[in-house]
PDB file of C-alpha atoms in Angstrom:
ATOM      1  CA  MET H 235       0.065   0.095   0.136  1.00  0.00           C
ATOM      2  CA  THR H 236       2.599   2.197   0.923  1.00  0.00           C
ATOM      3  CA  VAL H 237       4.508   1.944  -2.512  1.00  0.00           C
ATOM      4  CA  LEU H 238       1.228   3.267  -4.068  1.00  0.00           C
ATOM      5  CA  LEU H 239       0.879   5.923  -2.216  1.00  0.00           C
ATOM      6  CA  VAL H 240       4.428   7.056  -2.877  1.00  0.00           C
ATOM      7  CA  ALA H 241       3.601   6.350  -6.806  1.00  0.00           C
ATOM      8  CA  ALA H 242       0.233   8.651  -6.626  1.00  0.00           C
ATOM      9  CA  GLY H 243       2.410  11.583  -4.994  1.00  0.00           C
ATOM     10  CA  ALA H 244       5.271  11.445  -7.469  1.00  0.00           C
ATOM     11  CA  ALA H 245       2.737  11.191 -10.241  1.00  0.00           C
ATOM     12  CA  VAL H 246       1.196  14.543  -8.805  1.00  0.00           C
ATOM     13  CA  GLY H 247       4.918  16.099  -8.008  1.00  0.00           C
ATOM     14  CA  ALA H 248       6.967  14.797 -10.918  1.00  0.00           C
ATOM     15  CA  PRO H 249       4.648  16.868 -13.479  1.00  0.00           C
ATOM     16  CA  LEU H 250       4.072  20.087 -11.333  1.00  0.00           C
ATOM     17  CA  ARG H 251       7.892  20.398 -11.007  1.00  0.00           C
ATOM     18  CA  TYR H 252       8.104  20.024 -15.045  1.00  0.00           C
ATOM     19  CA  LEU H 253       5.387  22.897 -15.580  1.00  0.00           C
ATOM     20  CA  LEU H 254       6.377  24.953 -12.727  1.00  0.00           C
ATOM     21  CA  ASP H 255      10.232  24.930 -13.755  1.00  0.00           C
ATOM     22  CA  ARG H 256       9.222  25.791 -17.354  1.00  0.00           C
ATOM     23  CA  ALA H 257       6.786  28.494 -15.927  1.00  0.00           C
ATOM     24  CA  VAL H 258       9.169  30.277 -13.919  1.00  0.00           C
ATOM     25  CA  GLN H 259      12.263  29.888 -16.309  1.00  0.00           C
ATOM     26  CA  ARG H 260      10.316  31.219 -19.200  1.00  0.00           C
ATOM     27  CA  ARG H 261       9.983  34.766 -17.107  1.00  0.00           C
ATOM     28  CA  HIS H 262      13.818  34.899 -16.742  1.00  0.00           C
ATOM     29  CA  GLU H 263      16.456  35.468 -19.593  1.00  0.00           C
ATOM     30  CA  SER H 264      19.684  34.868 -17.564  1.00  0.00           C
ATOM     31  CA  GLY H 265      21.247  31.485 -17.770  1.00  0.00           C
ATOM     32  CA  PHE H 266      20.362  31.438 -13.714  1.00  0.00           C
ATOM     33  CA  PRO H 267      18.164  28.440 -13.163  1.00  0.00           C
ATOM     34  CA  TRP H 268      15.177  30.098 -11.432  1.00  0.00           C
ATOM     35  CA  GLY H 269      13.208  27.105 -12.292  1.00  0.00           C
ATOM     36  CA  THR H 270      14.863  24.528 -10.450  1.00  0.00           C
ATOM     37  CA  LEU H 271      15.829  27.050  -7.269  1.00  0.00           C
ATOM     38  CA  THR H 272      11.748  27.709  -7.187  1.00  0.00           C
ATOM     39  CA  VAL H 273      10.689  24.196  -6.937  1.00  0.00           C
ATOM     40  CA  ASN H 274      13.390  23.022  -4.613  1.00  0.00           C
ATOM     41  CA  VAL H 275      12.585  25.461  -2.147  1.00  0.00           C
ATOM     42  CA  LEU H 276       8.737  25.117  -2.374  1.00  0.00           C
ATOM     43  CA  GLY H 277       9.489  21.351  -1.701  1.00  0.00           C
ATOM     44  CA  CYS H 278      12.146  22.235   1.403  1.00  0.00           C
ATOM     45  CA  LEU H 279       8.941  24.416   3.074  1.00  0.00           C
ATOM     46  CA  VAL H 280       5.765  21.533   2.327  1.00  0.00           C
ATOM     47  CA  LEU H 281       8.114  19.082   3.739  1.00  0.00           C
ATOM     48  CA  GLY H 282       8.981  21.228   6.542  1.00  0.00           C
ATOM     49  CA  VAL H 283       5.436  21.598   7.271  1.00  0.00           C
ATOM     50  CA  LEU H 284       4.833  18.033   6.704  1.00  0.00           C
ATOM     51  CA  VAL H 285       8.039  17.434   9.650  1.00  0.00           C
ATOM     52  CA  GLY H 286       6.206  20.053  12.042  1.00  0.00           C
ATOM     53  CA  LEU H 287       3.066  18.129  11.911  1.00  0.00           C
ATOM     54  CA  PRO H 288       1.640  15.498  13.572  1.00  0.00           C
ATOM     55  CA  VAL H 289       0.742  13.850  10.369  1.00  0.00           C
ATOM     56  CA  ALA H 290      -0.024   9.758  10.122  1.00  0.00           C
ATOM     57  CA  ALA H 291       2.500   7.965   7.959  1.00  0.00           C
ATOM     58  CA  PRO H 292       0.143   7.132   4.975  1.00  0.00           C
ATOM     59  CA  LEU H 293       0.060  10.686   4.091  1.00  0.00           C
ATOM     60  CA  SER H 294       3.832  11.076   4.897  1.00  0.00           C
ATOM     61  CA  SER H 295       4.511   8.718   2.285  1.00  0.00           C
ATOM     62  CA  LEU H 296       1.707  10.425  -0.220  1.00  0.00           C
ATOM     63  CA  LEU H 297       3.232  13.924   0.314  1.00  0.00           C
ATOM     64  CA  GLY H 298       6.723  13.504   2.064  1.00  0.00           C
ATOM     65  CA  VAL H 299       8.525  10.825   0.238  1.00  0.00           C
ATOM     66  CA  GLY H 300       5.636  10.579  -2.977  1.00  0.00           C
ATOM     67  CA  PHE H 301       5.129  14.592  -4.094  1.00  0.00           C
ATOM     68  CA  CYS H 302       8.171  16.148  -2.164  1.00  0.00           C
ATOM     69  CA  GLY H 303      10.797  13.721  -3.741  1.00  0.00           C
ATOM     70  CA  ALA H 304       9.584  14.097  -7.418  1.00  0.00           C
ATOM     71  CA  LEU H 305       8.918  17.528  -6.732  1.00  0.00           C
ATOM     72  CA  THR H 306      12.431  18.487  -5.824  1.00  0.00           C
ATOM     73  CA  THR H 307      15.362  17.758  -8.063  1.00  0.00           C
ATOM     74  CA  TYR H 308      19.309  17.588  -6.668  1.00  0.00           C
ATOM     75  CA  SER H 309      20.328  16.363  -9.889  1.00  0.00           C
ATOM     76  CA  THR H 310      18.849  18.631 -12.000  1.00  0.00           C
ATOM     77  CA  PHE H 311      20.436  21.165  -9.374  1.00  0.00           C
ATOM     78  CA  ALA H 312      23.819  19.730  -9.882  1.00  0.00           C
ATOM     79  CA  TYR H 313      23.279  19.426 -13.562  1.00  0.00           C
ATOM     80  CA  GLU H 314      23.059  23.064 -13.886  1.00  0.00           C
ATOM     81  CA  THR H 315      25.542  23.932 -11.491  1.00  0.00           C
ATOM     82  CA  LEU H 316      28.133  21.833 -13.683  1.00  0.00           C
ATOM     83  CA  ARG H 317      26.944  23.514 -16.792  1.00  0.00           C
ATOM     84  CA  LEU H 318      27.103  27.255 -15.094  1.00  0.00           C
ATOM     85  CA  LEU H 319      30.453  25.988 -14.458  1.00  0.00           C
ATOM     86  CA  GLN H 320      31.576  24.874 -17.558  1.00  0.00           C
ATOM     87  CA  ASN H 321      30.106  27.958 -19.638  1.00  0.00           C
ATOM     88  CA  ARG H 322      32.555  29.891 -16.610  1.00  0.00           C
ATOM     89  CA  THR H 323      29.848  31.617 -15.170  1.00  0.00           C
ATOM     90  CA  TYR H 324      31.791  31.166 -11.926  1.00  0.00           C
ATOM     91  CA  LEU H 325      29.408  33.607  -9.855  1.00  0.00           C
ATOM     92  CA  LEU H 326      26.128  32.056 -11.084  1.00  0.00           C
ATOM     93  CA  ALA H 327      26.967  28.759 -10.286  1.00  0.00           C
ATOM     94  CA  VAL H 328      29.041  30.223  -6.935  1.00  0.00           C
ATOM     95  CA  LEU H 329      25.300  31.557  -6.142  1.00  0.00           C
ATOM     96  CA  ASN H 330      23.303  28.718  -7.127  1.00  0.00           C
ATOM     97  CA  VAL H 331      24.537  26.622  -4.729  1.00  0.00           C
ATOM     98  CA  VAL H 332      24.911  29.611  -1.981  1.00  0.00           C
ATOM     99  CA  VAL H 333      21.364  30.337  -2.741  1.00  0.00           C
ATOM    100  CA  SER H 334      19.747  26.840  -2.872  1.00  0.00           C
ATOM    101  CA  LEU H 335      21.344  26.188   0.289  1.00  0.00           C
ATOM    102  CA  LEU H 336      20.089  28.864   2.458  1.00  0.00           C
ATOM    103  CA  ALA H 337      16.663  29.214   0.869  1.00  0.00           C
ATOM    104  CA  GLY H 338      16.120  25.425   1.087  1.00  0.00           C
ATOM    105  CA  LEU H 339      17.480  25.072   4.627  1.00  0.00           C
ATOM    106  CA  GLY H 340      15.241  28.420   5.452  1.00  0.00           C
ATOM    107  CA  ALA H 341      12.132  27.341   3.545  1.00  0.00           C
ATOM    108  CA  ALA H 342      12.421  24.036   6.056  1.00  0.00           C
ATOM    109  CA  PHE H 343      12.941  25.978   9.127  1.00  0.00           C
ATOM    110  CA  LEU H 344      10.082  28.005   7.906  1.00  0.00           C
ATOM    111  CA  GLY H 345       7.752  25.563   7.256  1.00  0.00           C
ATOM    112  CA  THR H 346       8.357  23.417  10.698  1.00  0.00           C
ATOM    113  CA  THR H 347       7.834  26.985  12.622  1.00  0.00           C
ATOM    114  CA  VAL H 348       4.401  27.121  10.783  1.00  0.00           C
ATOM    115  CA  ALA H 349       3.369  24.129  11.624  1.00  0.00           C
ATOM    116  CA  ALA H 350       4.470  24.148  15.151  1.00  0.00           C
ATOM    117  CA  ALA H 351       2.289  27.485  15.245  1.00  0.00           C
ATOM    118  CA  LEU H 352      -0.738  25.208  14.265  1.00  0.00           C
TER     119      LEU H 352
END
């Protein structure tokens, strides 16, 4: 049963990642990967809320593992950072790493804080 919940969450999270990434990236003309940053920070926020709430294991599997796991993407983050380095846009590469890390941790912290306040 758990694997079906994970698959159901991923079936929503993966297409949402693609659509949101493309929508955000179309609005920016820079080489900075704004779309990936957006989906990763959003996923950190949602997972932070889930971790901060007393949710049942099935809901955690559906939303945490399935949805957030498919919404966020470490591999694309790594690829895009490597691409920035290969293009010699070193400042953008460093900014991508630093902003992604700080914004992701901040979003997760915010999510747990909001959940604790509920």
